[in-house]
């Protein structure tokens, strides 16, 4: 092997990946990283301006902006069919769009629960359904769903969010088995706190002391969106070719103790 250079096993040249939540945080960073790895990216979010901001930070020209409200769950599979007729087959799907709700059980309504489940879970099912359609999915196909360590451990006031993220973890295992014959892998990435808008918003509801003690609980400190994007890209690329039905925890060690 001396003198030979190794091909980058995470090279995504020639692959097209749809990323939801691409207008912000982890989804934005994932879109940027995938472009640096050579992928064409379909950027999905409701805010066209912020999607364009993400695009301005990406490498290459072969990307597409799709302003779409994932609350339109029933429309998702047909929308993906139309989309892939223009972009060509999709090799990857990343569901990073999500809503977080911090609300004690006493105040939690059924409507709250439905709103959280709609984007976090129902849209995930519809996206997976859309992705596996004939003519939409390229070979090999890889799906990465953004769950959370809150789907694995308990924290007060987060039961609706936890239910949605736990649902993704169990759902990904069933989908992994169901879709393996179609050459589609399905995995989750479970981050803990990383510095995104979602975290800045949660921080506003805490005292500085509360936030400092939260931060101190992380053996490796708080994460950055790139830490999570790296894990997502690893699962999408051929580096993940023998991995399906698993949840990769990316949490600075918080759940290790
Ligand atoms: N940040 C963390 O520390 C953390 C920790 C654990 C897990 N996670 C999970 O990681 C994922 C990304 O988190 P983040 O912090 O990057 O989120 P974020 O910065 O708050 O961004 C949320 C994204 O979801 C999109 N979105 C929300 N509702 C939508 C809808 N109805 N239709 C289309 N897009 C919609 C938003 O786009 P528009 O506003 O343009 O619609 C935005 O791009 C989420 O699933 C979250 O639960 C995050």
PDB file of C-alpha atoms and ligand atoms in Angstrom:
ATOM      1  CA  UNK A   1       0.000   0.000   0.000  1.00  0.00           C
ATOM      2  CA  UNK A   2       3.025   2.268   0.403  1.00  0.00           C
ATOM      3  CA  UNK A   3       2.783   5.299  -1.842  1.00  0.00           C
ATOM      4  CA  UNK A   4      -0.902   4.699  -2.703  1.00  0.00           C
ATOM      5  CA  UNK A   5      -3.471   7.287  -1.684  1.00  0.00           C
ATOM      6  CA  UNK A   6      -6.711   6.079  -0.148  1.00  0.00           C
ATOM      7  CA  UNK A   7     -10.061   7.127  -1.637  1.00  0.00           C
ATOM      8  CA  UNK A   8     -12.225   9.066   0.822  1.00  0.00           C
ATOM      9  CA  UNK A   9     -14.740   6.440   2.072  1.00  0.00           C
ATOM     10  CA  UNK A  10     -17.195   9.247   2.837  1.00  0.00           C
ATOM     11  CA  UNK A  11     -17.096  10.632  -0.695  1.00  0.00           C
ATOM     12  CA  UNK A  12     -20.657  11.399  -1.827  1.00  0.00           C
ATOM     13  CA  UNK A  13     -19.966  12.426  -5.407  1.00  0.00           C
ATOM     14  CA  UNK A  14     -22.858  11.476  -7.688  1.00  0.00           C
ATOM     15  CA  UNK A  15     -25.305  11.062  -4.784  1.00  0.00           C
ATOM     16  CA  UNK A  16     -28.342  13.221  -4.151  1.00  0.00           C
ATOM     17  CA  UNK A  17     -29.572  13.703  -0.582  1.00  0.00           C
ATOM     18  CA  UNK A  18     -32.780  15.353   0.626  1.00  0.00           C
ATOM     19  CA  UNK A  19     -32.292  17.164   3.942  1.00  0.00           C
ATOM     20  CA  UNK A  20     -35.281  18.480   5.915  1.00  0.00           C
ATOM     21  CA  UNK A  21     -34.616  21.264   8.408  1.00  0.00           C
ATOM     22  CA  UNK A  22     -31.894  22.543   6.088  1.00  0.00           C
ATOM     23  CA  UNK A  23     -32.700  26.155   6.970  1.00  0.00           C
ATOM     24  CA  UNK A  24     -31.239  25.886  10.463  1.00  0.00           C
ATOM     25  CA  UNK A  25     -28.949  24.184  12.964  1.00  0.00           C
ATOM     26  CA  UNK A  26     -28.043  20.543  12.408  1.00  0.00           C
ATOM     27  CA  UNK A  27     -29.870  20.285   9.056  1.00  0.00           C
ATOM     28  CA  UNK A  28     -28.042  23.370   7.741  1.00  0.00           C
ATOM     29  CA  UNK A  29     -24.659  22.038   8.844  1.00  0.00           C
ATOM     30  CA  UNK A  30     -25.457  18.623   7.330  1.00  0.00           C
ATOM     31  CA  UNK A  31     -26.315  20.214   3.976  1.00  0.00           C
ATOM     32  CA  UNK A  32     -23.028  22.148   4.040  1.00  0.00           C
ATOM     33  CA  UNK A  33     -20.968  19.064   4.947  1.00  0.00           C
ATOM     34  CA  UNK A  34     -22.666  16.883   2.311  1.00  0.00           C
ATOM     35  CA  UNK A  35     -21.888  19.497  -0.342  1.00  0.00           C
ATOM     36  CA  UNK A  36     -18.243  19.438   0.787  1.00  0.00           C
ATOM     37  CA  UNK A  37     -18.311  15.645   0.367  1.00  0.00           C
ATOM     38  CA  UNK A  38     -19.510  16.082  -3.225  1.00  0.00           C
ATOM     39  CA  UNK A  39     -23.259  15.373  -2.858  1.00  0.00           C
ATOM     40  CA  UNK A  40     -26.089  17.251  -4.536  1.00  0.00           C
ATOM     41  CA  UNK A  41     -28.503  18.353  -1.838  1.00  0.00           C
ATOM     42  CA  UNK A  42     -32.233  19.099  -1.854  1.00  0.00           C
ATOM     43  CA  UNK A  43     -32.727  21.621   0.950  1.00  0.00           C
ATOM     44  CA  UNK A  44     -36.144  21.514   2.618  1.00  0.00           C
ATOM     45  CA  UNK A  45     -37.698  23.963   5.095  1.00  0.00           C
ATOM     46  CA  UNK A  46     -40.506  26.524   5.154  1.00  0.00           C
ATOM     47  CA  UNK A  47     -38.327  29.622   5.112  1.00  0.00           C
ATOM     48  CA  UNK A  48     -36.992  30.130   1.564  1.00  0.00           C
ATOM     49  CA  UNK A  49     -34.726  32.987   2.690  1.00  0.00           C
ATOM     50  CA  UNK A  50     -32.963  30.872   5.289  1.00  0.00           C
ATOM     51  CA  UNK A  51     -32.667  27.959   2.832  1.00  0.00           C
ATOM     52  CA  UNK A  52     -30.927  30.348   0.418  1.00  0.00           C
ATOM     53  CA  UNK A  53     -28.590  31.386   3.261  1.00  0.00           C
ATOM     54  CA  UNK A  54     -27.658  27.729   3.751  1.00  0.00           C
ATOM     55  CA  UNK A  55     -27.075  27.343   0.019  1.00  0.00           C
ATOM     56  CA  UNK A  56     -24.721  30.341   0.038  1.00  0.00           C
ATOM     57  CA  UNK A  57     -22.533  28.422   2.519  1.00  0.00           C
ATOM     58  CA  UNK A  58     -22.398  25.241   0.399  1.00  0.00           C
ATOM     59  CA  UNK A  59     -19.873  23.995  -2.139  1.00  0.00           C
ATOM     60  CA  UNK A  60     -20.962  23.373  -5.729  1.00  0.00           C
ATOM     61  CA  UNK A  61     -23.965  24.530  -7.741  1.00  0.00           C
ATOM     62  CA  UNK A  62     -25.984  21.370  -8.112  1.00  0.00           C
ATOM     63  CA  UNK A  63     -28.381  21.933  -5.210  1.00  0.00           C
ATOM     64  CA  UNK A  64     -32.083  22.619  -5.045  1.00  0.00           C
ATOM     65  CA  UNK A  65     -34.180  24.669  -2.613  1.00  0.00           C
ATOM     66  CA  UNK A  66     -37.622  23.344  -1.722  1.00  0.00           C
ATOM     67  CA  UNK A  67     -39.825  25.504   0.479  1.00  0.00           C
ATOM     68  CA  UNK A  68     -42.291  22.961   1.832  1.00  0.00           C
ATOM     69  CA  UNK A  69     -44.373  22.732   5.021  1.00  0.00           C
ATOM     70  CA  UNK A  70     -44.041  19.212   6.415  1.00  0.00           C
ATOM     71  CA  UNK A  71     -47.383  19.673   8.191  1.00  0.00           C
ATOM     72  CA  UNK A  72     -48.770  18.695   4.773  1.00  0.00           C
ATOM     73  CA  UNK A  73     -48.006  15.090   5.684  1.00  0.00           C
ATOM     74  CA  UNK A  74     -50.377  13.436   3.224  1.00  0.00           C
ATOM     75  CA  UNK A  75     -48.849  15.372   0.312  1.00  0.00           C
ATOM     76  CA  UNK A  76     -45.261  14.289   1.050  1.00  0.00           C
ATOM     77  CA  UNK A  77     -44.971  11.096  -1.080  1.00  0.00           C
ATOM     78  CA  UNK A  78     -46.393  12.727  -4.238  1.00  0.00           C
ATOM     79  CA  UNK A  79     -44.241  15.832  -3.706  1.00  0.00           C
ATOM     80  CA  UNK A  80     -41.152  13.575  -3.498  1.00  0.00           C
ATOM     81  CA  UNK A  81     -42.176  11.789  -6.678  1.00  0.00           C
ATOM     82  CA  UNK A  82     -42.447  15.112  -8.540  1.00  0.00           C
ATOM     83  CA  UNK A  83     -39.195  16.302  -7.028  1.00  0.00           C
ATOM     84  CA  UNK A  84     -37.169  13.249  -8.032  1.00  0.00           C
ATOM     85  CA  UNK A  85     -38.485  13.523 -11.583  1.00  0.00           C
ATOM     86  CA  UNK A  86     -36.432  16.746 -11.718  1.00  0.00           C
ATOM     87  CA  UNK A  87     -33.455  15.918  -9.504  1.00  0.00           C
ATOM     88  CA  UNK A  88     -33.022  12.263 -10.475  1.00  0.00           C
ATOM     89  CA  UNK A  89     -33.049   9.479  -7.885  1.00  0.00           C
ATOM     90  CA  UNK A  90     -32.420  10.305  -4.234  1.00  0.00           C
ATOM     91  CA  UNK A  91     -29.729   8.249  -2.488  1.00  0.00           C
ATOM     92  CA  UNK A  92     -30.196   9.733   0.955  1.00  0.00           C
ATOM     93  CA  UNK A  93     -32.863  11.219   3.182  1.00  0.00           C
ATOM     94  CA  UNK A  94     -32.115  13.118   6.389  1.00  0.00           C
ATOM     95  CA  UNK A  95     -35.067  14.144   8.549  1.00  0.00           C
ATOM     96  CA  UNK A  96     -33.640  16.908  10.713  1.00  0.00           C
ATOM     97  CA  UNK A  97     -36.735  19.128  10.837  1.00  0.00           C
ATOM     98  CA  UNK A  98     -38.203  18.905  14.287  1.00  0.00           C
ATOM     99  CA  UNK A  99     -40.160  20.723  16.941  1.00  0.00           C
ATOM    100  CA  UNK A 100     -39.346  20.668  20.620  1.00  0.00           C
ATOM    101  CA  UNK A 101     -41.936  21.312  23.316  1.00  0.00           C
ATOM    102  CA  UNK A 102     -41.088  21.832  26.956  1.00  0.00           C
ATOM    103  CA  UNK A 103     -44.366  21.607  28.887  1.00  0.00           C
ATOM    104  CA  UNK A 104     -45.223  19.953  32.179  1.00  0.00           C
ATOM    105  CA  UNK A 105     -47.797  17.181  32.141  1.00  0.00           C
ATOM    106  CA  UNK A 106     -50.317  19.360  33.967  1.00  0.00           C
ATOM    107  CA  UNK A 107     -50.440  21.789  31.039  1.00  0.00           C
ATOM    108  CA  UNK A 108     -49.859  19.362  28.174  1.00  0.00           C
ATOM    109  CA  UNK A 109     -52.829  19.120  25.784  1.00  0.00           C
ATOM    110  CA  UNK A 110     -53.694  16.549  23.184  1.00  0.00           C
ATOM    111  CA  UNK A 111     -53.239  19.255  20.569  1.00  0.00           C
ATOM    112  CA  UNK A 112     -49.646  19.852  21.780  1.00  0.00           C
ATOM    113  CA  UNK A 113     -48.949  16.162  21.457  1.00  0.00           C
ATOM    114  CA  UNK A 114     -50.416  16.033  17.958  1.00  0.00           C
ATOM    115  CA  UNK A 115     -48.360  19.027  16.798  1.00  0.00           C
ATOM    116  CA  UNK A 116     -45.095  17.505  18.023  1.00  0.00           C
ATOM    117  CA  UNK A 117     -45.907  14.071  16.604  1.00  0.00           C
ATOM    118  CA  UNK A 118     -46.921  15.512  13.245  1.00  0.00           C
ATOM    119  CA  UNK A 119     -43.508  16.942  12.308  1.00  0.00           C
ATOM    120  CA  UNK A 120     -41.272  14.640  14.319  1.00  0.00           C
ATOM    121  CA  UNK A 121     -42.953  11.296  13.573  1.00  0.00           C
ATOM    122  CA  UNK A 122     -45.792  11.475  11.023  1.00  0.00           C
ATOM    123  CA  UNK A 123     -43.673  13.477   8.589  1.00  0.00           C
ATOM    124  CA  UNK A 124     -40.822  10.974   9.124  1.00  0.00           C
ATOM    125  CA  UNK A 125     -43.101   8.078   8.159  1.00  0.00           C
ATOM    126  CA  UNK A 126     -44.377   9.945   5.086  1.00  0.00           C
ATOM    127  CA  UNK A 127     -40.819  10.868   4.049  1.00  0.00           C
ATOM    128  CA  UNK A 128     -39.674   7.243   4.356  1.00  0.00           C
ATOM    129  CA  UNK A 129     -42.763   6.180   2.382  1.00  0.00           C
ATOM    130  CA  UNK A 130     -41.995   8.781  -0.277  1.00  0.00           C
ATOM    131  CA  UNK A 131     -38.323   7.824  -0.405  1.00  0.00           C
ATOM    132  CA  UNK A 132     -38.890   4.109  -1.028  1.00  0.00           C
ATOM    133  CA  UNK A 133     -41.183   4.699  -4.028  1.00  0.00           C
ATOM    134  CA  UNK A 134     -40.067   3.244  -7.325  1.00  0.00           C
ATOM    135  CA  UNK A 135     -38.167   5.862  -9.293  1.00  0.00           C
ATOM    136  CA  UNK A 136     -37.555   8.035  -6.222  1.00  0.00           C
ATOM    137  CA  UNK A 137     -34.903   6.019  -4.423  1.00  0.00           C
ATOM    138  CA  UNK A 138     -31.473   5.464  -5.934  1.00  0.00           C
ATOM    139  CA  UNK A 139     -29.268   2.481  -5.074  1.00  0.00           C
ATOM    140  CA  UNK A 140     -28.022   2.176  -2.407  1.00  0.00           C
ATOM    141  CA  UNK A 141     -30.430   4.246  -0.301  1.00  0.00           C
ATOM    142  CA  UNK A 142     -29.878   5.510   3.212  1.00  0.00           C
ATOM    143  CA  UNK A 143     -32.264   7.205   5.631  1.00  0.00           C
ATOM    144  CA  UNK A 144     -31.130   9.051   8.751  1.00  0.00           C
ATOM    145  CA  UNK A 145     -33.708  10.263  11.258  1.00  0.00           C
ATOM    146  CA  UNK A 146     -32.782  12.827  13.897  1.00  0.00           C
ATOM    147  CA  UNK A 147     -33.906  11.599  17.280  1.00  0.00           C
ATOM    148  CA  UNK A 148     -32.514  12.764  20.643  1.00  0.00           C
ATOM    149  CA  UNK A 149     -31.006  11.433  23.852  1.00  0.00           C
ATOM    150  CA  UNK A 150     -34.398  12.482  25.290  1.00  0.00           C
ATOM    151  CA  UNK A 151     -35.745   9.440  23.448  1.00  0.00           C
ATOM    152  CA  UNK A 152     -33.437   7.335  25.642  1.00  0.00           C
ATOM    153  CA  UNK A 153     -33.402   9.017  29.049  1.00  0.00           C
ATOM    154  CA  UNK A 154     -36.001  10.996  31.013  1.00  0.00           C
ATOM    155  CA  UNK A 155     -36.147  14.707  31.750  1.00  0.00           C
ATOM    156  CA  UNK A 156     -39.117  16.572  33.254  1.00  0.00           C
ATOM    157  CA  UNK A 157     -41.439  18.562  30.992  1.00  0.00           C
ATOM    158  CA  UNK A 158     -40.403  16.774  27.829  1.00  0.00           C
ATOM    159  CA  UNK A 159     -42.819  13.854  27.640  1.00  0.00           C
ATOM    160  CA  UNK A 160     -44.350  14.807  24.249  1.00  0.00           C
ATOM    161  CA  UNK A 161     -40.944  15.415  22.676  1.00  0.00           C
ATOM    162  CA  UNK A 162     -39.567  12.226  24.297  1.00  0.00           C
ATOM    163  CA  UNK A 163     -42.487  10.179  22.968  1.00  0.00           C
ATOM    164  CA  UNK A 164     -41.832  11.451  19.450  1.00  0.00           C
ATOM    165  CA  UNK A 165     -38.093  10.793  19.588  1.00  0.00           C
ATOM    166  CA  UNK A 166     -38.532   7.344  21.167  1.00  0.00           C
ATOM    167  CA  UNK A 167     -41.004   6.520  18.403  1.00  0.00           C
ATOM    168  CA  UNK A 168     -38.354   7.274  15.776  1.00  0.00           C
ATOM    169  CA  UNK A 169     -35.860   4.945  17.460  1.00  0.00           C
ATOM    170  CA  UNK A 170     -38.225   1.959  17.464  1.00  0.00           C
ATOM    171  CA  UNK A 171     -39.685   2.816  14.061  1.00  0.00           C
ATOM    172  CA  UNK A 172     -36.239   2.883  12.458  1.00  0.00           C
ATOM    173  CA  UNK A 173     -35.625  -0.726  13.512  1.00  0.00           C
ATOM    174  CA  UNK A 174     -38.821  -1.976  11.845  1.00  0.00           C
ATOM    175  CA  UNK A 175     -38.159   0.081   8.730  1.00  0.00           C
ATOM    176  CA  UNK A 176     -34.566  -1.168   8.616  1.00  0.00           C
ATOM    177  CA  UNK A 177     -35.767  -4.773   8.434  1.00  0.00           C
ATOM    178  CA  UNK A 178     -38.615  -3.989   6.035  1.00  0.00           C
ATOM    179  CA  UNK A 179     -36.511  -1.958   3.612  1.00  0.00           C
ATOM    180  CA  UNK A 180     -33.263  -3.980   3.635  1.00  0.00           C
ATOM    181  CA  UNK A 181     -34.482  -6.094   0.661  1.00  0.00           C
ATOM    182  CA  UNK A 182     -34.891  -2.823  -1.255  1.00  0.00           C
ATOM    183  CA  UNK A 183     -31.264  -1.886  -0.477  1.00  0.00           C
ATOM    184  CA  UNK A 184     -32.324   0.942   1.836  1.00  0.00           C
ATOM    185  CA  UNK A 185     -30.688   1.372   5.235  1.00  0.00           C
ATOM    186  CA  UNK A 186     -32.485   3.218   8.049  1.00  0.00           C
ATOM    187  CA  UNK A 187     -30.720   4.633  11.108  1.00  0.00           C
ATOM    188  CA  UNK A 188     -31.132   7.307  13.758  1.00  0.00           C
ATOM    189  CA  UNK A 189     -28.700   9.826  15.168  1.00  0.00           C
ATOM    190  CA  UNK A 190     -29.391  10.839  18.766  1.00  0.00           C
ATOM    191  CA  UNK A 191     -27.696  14.081  19.721  1.00  0.00           C
ATOM    192  CA  UNK A 192     -27.778  15.737  23.080  1.00  0.00           C
ATOM    193  CA  UNK A 193     -27.448  19.514  23.378  1.00  0.00           C
ATOM    194  CA  UNK A 194     -25.601  21.174  20.517  1.00  0.00           C
ATOM    195  CA  UNK A 195     -25.362  24.904  19.981  1.00  0.00           C
ATOM    196  CA  UNK A 196     -28.272  25.674  17.636  1.00  0.00           C
ATOM    197  CA  UNK A 197     -31.254  28.011  17.633  1.00  0.00           C
ATOM    198  CA  UNK A 198     -33.294  25.306  19.402  1.00  0.00           C
ATOM    199  CA  UNK A 199     -30.816  25.384  22.292  1.00  0.00           C
ATOM    200  CA  UNK A 200     -30.612  29.185  22.360  1.00  0.00           C
ATOM    201  CA  UNK A 201     -34.408  29.243  22.723  1.00  0.00           C
ATOM    202  CA  UNK A 202     -34.317  26.703  25.589  1.00  0.00           C
ATOM    203  CA  UNK A 203     -31.511  28.686  27.222  1.00  0.00           C
ATOM    204  CA  UNK A 204     -33.812  31.730  27.425  1.00  0.00           C
ATOM    205  CA  UNK A 205     -36.081  29.738  29.742  1.00  0.00           C
ATOM    206  CA  UNK A 206     -33.233  29.045  32.217  1.00  0.00           C
ATOM    207  CA  UNK A 207     -31.196  31.135  34.636  1.00  0.00           C
ATOM    208  CA  UNK A 208     -27.470  31.523  33.735  1.00  0.00           C
ATOM    209  CA  UNK A 209     -26.655  29.265  36.722  1.00  0.00           C
ATOM    210  CA  UNK A 210     -29.047  26.562  35.473  1.00  0.00           C
ATOM    211  CA  UNK A 211     -27.487  26.688  32.012  1.00  0.00           C
ATOM    212  CA  UNK A 212     -23.929  26.610  33.426  1.00  0.00           C
ATOM    213  CA  UNK A 213     -24.685  23.528  35.536  1.00  0.00           C
ATOM    214  CA  UNK A 214     -26.313  21.865  32.522  1.00  0.00           C
ATOM    215  CA  UNK A 215     -23.223  22.532  30.432  1.00  0.00           C
ATOM    216  CA  UNK A 216     -20.926  21.254  33.215  1.00  0.00           C
ATOM    217  CA  UNK A 217     -22.749  17.891  33.199  1.00  0.00           C
ATOM    218  CA  UNK A 218     -21.311  17.080  29.739  1.00  0.00           C
ATOM    219  CA  UNK A 219     -17.973  15.229  30.020  1.00  0.00           C
ATOM    220  CA  UNK A 220     -16.957  16.667  26.615  1.00  0.00           C
ATOM    221  CA  UNK A 221     -18.929  19.944  26.951  1.00  0.00           C
ATOM    222  CA  UNK A 222     -21.747  20.989  24.597  1.00  0.00           C
ATOM    223  CA  UNK A 223     -21.521  19.889  20.982  1.00  0.00           C
ATOM    224  CA  UNK A 224     -21.472  21.812  17.727  1.00  0.00           C
ATOM    225  CA  UNK A 225     -23.792  21.110  14.768  1.00  0.00           C
ATOM    226  CA  UNK A 226     -20.754  19.792  12.821  1.00  0.00           C
ATOM    227  CA  UNK A 227     -20.294  17.002  15.407  1.00  0.00           C
ATOM    228  CA  UNK A 228     -23.766  15.708  14.558  1.00  0.00           C
ATOM    229  CA  UNK A 229     -23.430  16.339  10.815  1.00  0.00           C
ATOM    230  CA  UNK A 230     -20.292  14.152  10.799  1.00  0.00           C
ATOM    231  CA  UNK A 231     -22.259  11.258  12.305  1.00  0.00           C
ATOM    232  CA  UNK A 232     -25.096  11.726   9.793  1.00  0.00           C
ATOM    233  CA  UNK A 233     -22.695  11.770   6.838  1.00  0.00           C
ATOM    234  CA  UNK A 234     -20.932   8.651   8.165  1.00  0.00           C
ATOM    235  CA  UNK A 235     -24.262   6.766   8.158  1.00  0.00           C
ATOM    236  CA  UNK A 236     -25.302   8.099   4.725  1.00  0.00           C
ATOM    237  CA  UNK A 237     -22.030   7.320   2.985  1.00  0.00           C
ATOM    238  CA  UNK A 238     -20.552   3.895   2.194  1.00  0.00           C
ATOM    239  CA  UNK A 239     -18.858   4.016   5.617  1.00  0.00           C
ATOM    240  CA  UNK A 240     -22.292   2.980   6.944  1.00  0.00           C
ATOM    241  CA  UNK A 241     -22.951   0.266   4.351  1.00  0.00           C
ATOM    242  CA  UNK A 242     -23.242  -2.514   6.991  1.00  0.00           C
ATOM    243  CA  UNK A 243     -25.163  -0.447   9.540  1.00  0.00           C
ATOM    244  CA  UNK A 244     -28.940  -0.423   9.693  1.00  0.00           C
ATOM    245  CA  UNK A 245     -31.580  -0.228  12.422  1.00  0.00           C
ATOM    246  CA  UNK A 246     -29.217   1.414  14.851  1.00  0.00           C
ATOM    247  CA  UNK A 247     -29.158   4.666  16.819  1.00  0.00           C
ATOM    248  CA  UNK A 248     -25.836   6.461  16.939  1.00  0.00           C
ATOM    249  CA  UNK A 249     -25.646   8.495  20.159  1.00  0.00           C
ATOM    250  CA  UNK A 250     -23.680  11.736  19.728  1.00  0.00           C
ATOM    251  CA  UNK A 251     -23.850  13.358  23.133  1.00  0.00           C
ATOM    252  CA  UNK A 252     -20.478  14.407  24.563  1.00  0.00           C
ATOM    253  CA  UNK A 253     -20.788  11.549  27.042  1.00  0.00           C
ATOM    254  CA  UNK A 254     -23.880  12.851  28.883  1.00  0.00           C
ATOM    255  CA  UNK A 255     -25.655   9.473  28.854  1.00  0.00           C
ATOM    256  CA  UNK A 256     -22.478   7.617  29.856  1.00  0.00           C
ATOM    257  CA  UNK A 257     -23.013   8.499  33.511  1.00  0.00           C
TER     258      UNK A 257
HETATM  259  N1  LIG B   1     -30.207  21.204  18.803  1.00  0.00           N
HETATM  260  C1  LIG B   1     -30.060  20.247  19.679  1.00  0.00           C
HETATM  261  O1  LIG B   1     -29.348  20.381  20.681  1.00  0.00           O
HETATM  262  C2  LIG B   1     -30.739  18.930  19.456  1.00  0.00           C
HETATM  263  C3  LIG B   1     -30.557  17.916  20.413  1.00  0.00           C
HETATM  264  C4  LIG B   1     -31.172  16.686  20.199  1.00  0.00           C
HETATM  265  C5  LIG B   1     -31.926  16.466  19.073  1.00  0.00           C
HETATM  266  N2  LIG B   1     -32.100  17.482  18.171  1.00  0.00           N
HETATM  267  C6  LIG B   1     -32.926  17.197  17.003  1.00  0.00           C
HETATM  268  O2  LIG B   1     -32.167  17.496  15.839  1.00  0.00           O
HETATM  269  C7  LIG B   1     -33.025  18.035  14.824  1.00  0.00           C
HETATM  270  C8  LIG B   1     -32.493  19.396  14.375  1.00  0.00           C
HETATM  271  O3  LIG B   1     -32.422  20.249  15.491  1.00  0.00           O
HETATM  272  P1  LIG B   1     -31.940  21.764  15.329  1.00  0.00           P
HETATM  273  O4  LIG B   1     -31.554  22.238  16.669  1.00  0.00           O
HETATM  274  O5  LIG B   1     -31.015  21.856  14.190  1.00  0.00           O
HETATM  275  O6  LIG B   1     -33.319  22.459  14.946  1.00  0.00           O
HETATM  276  P2  LIG B   1     -33.644  24.000  14.615  1.00  0.00           P
HETATM  277  O7  LIG B   1     -32.385  24.774  14.493  1.00  0.00           O
HETATM  278  O8  LIG B   1     -34.674  24.458  15.579  1.00  0.00           O
HETATM  279  O9  LIG B   1     -34.298  23.852  13.190  1.00  0.00           O
HETATM  280  C9  LIG B   1     -35.525  23.211  13.036  1.00  0.00           C
HETATM  281  C10 LIG B   1     -35.716  23.001  11.568  1.00  0.00           C
HETATM  282  O10 LIG B   1     -36.960  22.333  11.371  1.00  0.00           O
HETATM  283  C11 LIG B   1     -37.621  22.970  10.291  1.00  0.00           C
HETATM  284  N3  LIG B   1     -39.067  22.824  10.444  1.00  0.00           N
HETATM  285  C12 LIG B   1     -39.792  22.979  11.573  1.00  0.00           C
HETATM  286  N4  LIG B   1     -41.096  22.824  11.300  1.00  0.00           N
HETATM  287  C13 LIG B   1     -41.198  22.584   9.971  1.00  0.00           C
HETATM  288  C14 LIG B   1     -42.277  22.362   9.077  1.00  0.00           C
HETATM  289  N5  LIG B   1     -43.547  22.380   9.492  1.00  0.00           N
HETATM  290  N6  LIG B   1     -42.002  22.134   7.766  1.00  0.00           N
HETATM  291  C15 LIG B   1     -40.737  22.138   7.317  1.00  0.00           C
HETATM  292  N7  LIG B   1     -39.667  22.347   8.110  1.00  0.00           N
HETATM  293  C16 LIG B   1     -39.902  22.571   9.416  1.00  0.00           C
HETATM  294  C17 LIG B   1     -37.198  24.428  10.383  1.00  0.00           C
HETATM  295  O11 LIG B   1     -37.290  25.021   9.110  1.00  0.00           O
HETATM  296  P3  LIG B   1     -38.250  26.304   8.775  1.00  0.00           P
HETATM  297  O12 LIG B   1     -38.313  27.144  10.001  1.00  0.00           O
HETATM  298  O13 LIG B   1     -37.573  26.933   7.605  1.00  0.00           O
HETATM  299  O14 LIG B   1     -39.538  25.676   8.422  1.00  0.00           O
HETATM  300  C18 LIG B   1     -35.734  24.290  10.787  1.00  0.00           C
HETATM  301  O15 LIG B   1     -34.914  24.165   9.647  1.00  0.00           O
HETATM  302  C19 LIG B   1     -34.421  18.095  15.428  1.00  0.00           C
HETATM  303  O16 LIG B   1     -35.137  16.971  15.027  1.00  0.00           O
HETATM  304  C20 LIG B   1     -34.161  18.062  16.923  1.00  0.00           C
HETATM  305  O17 LIG B   1     -35.250  17.496  17.616  1.00  0.00           O
HETATM  306  C21 LIG B   1     -31.533  18.704  18.333  1.00  0.00           C
END
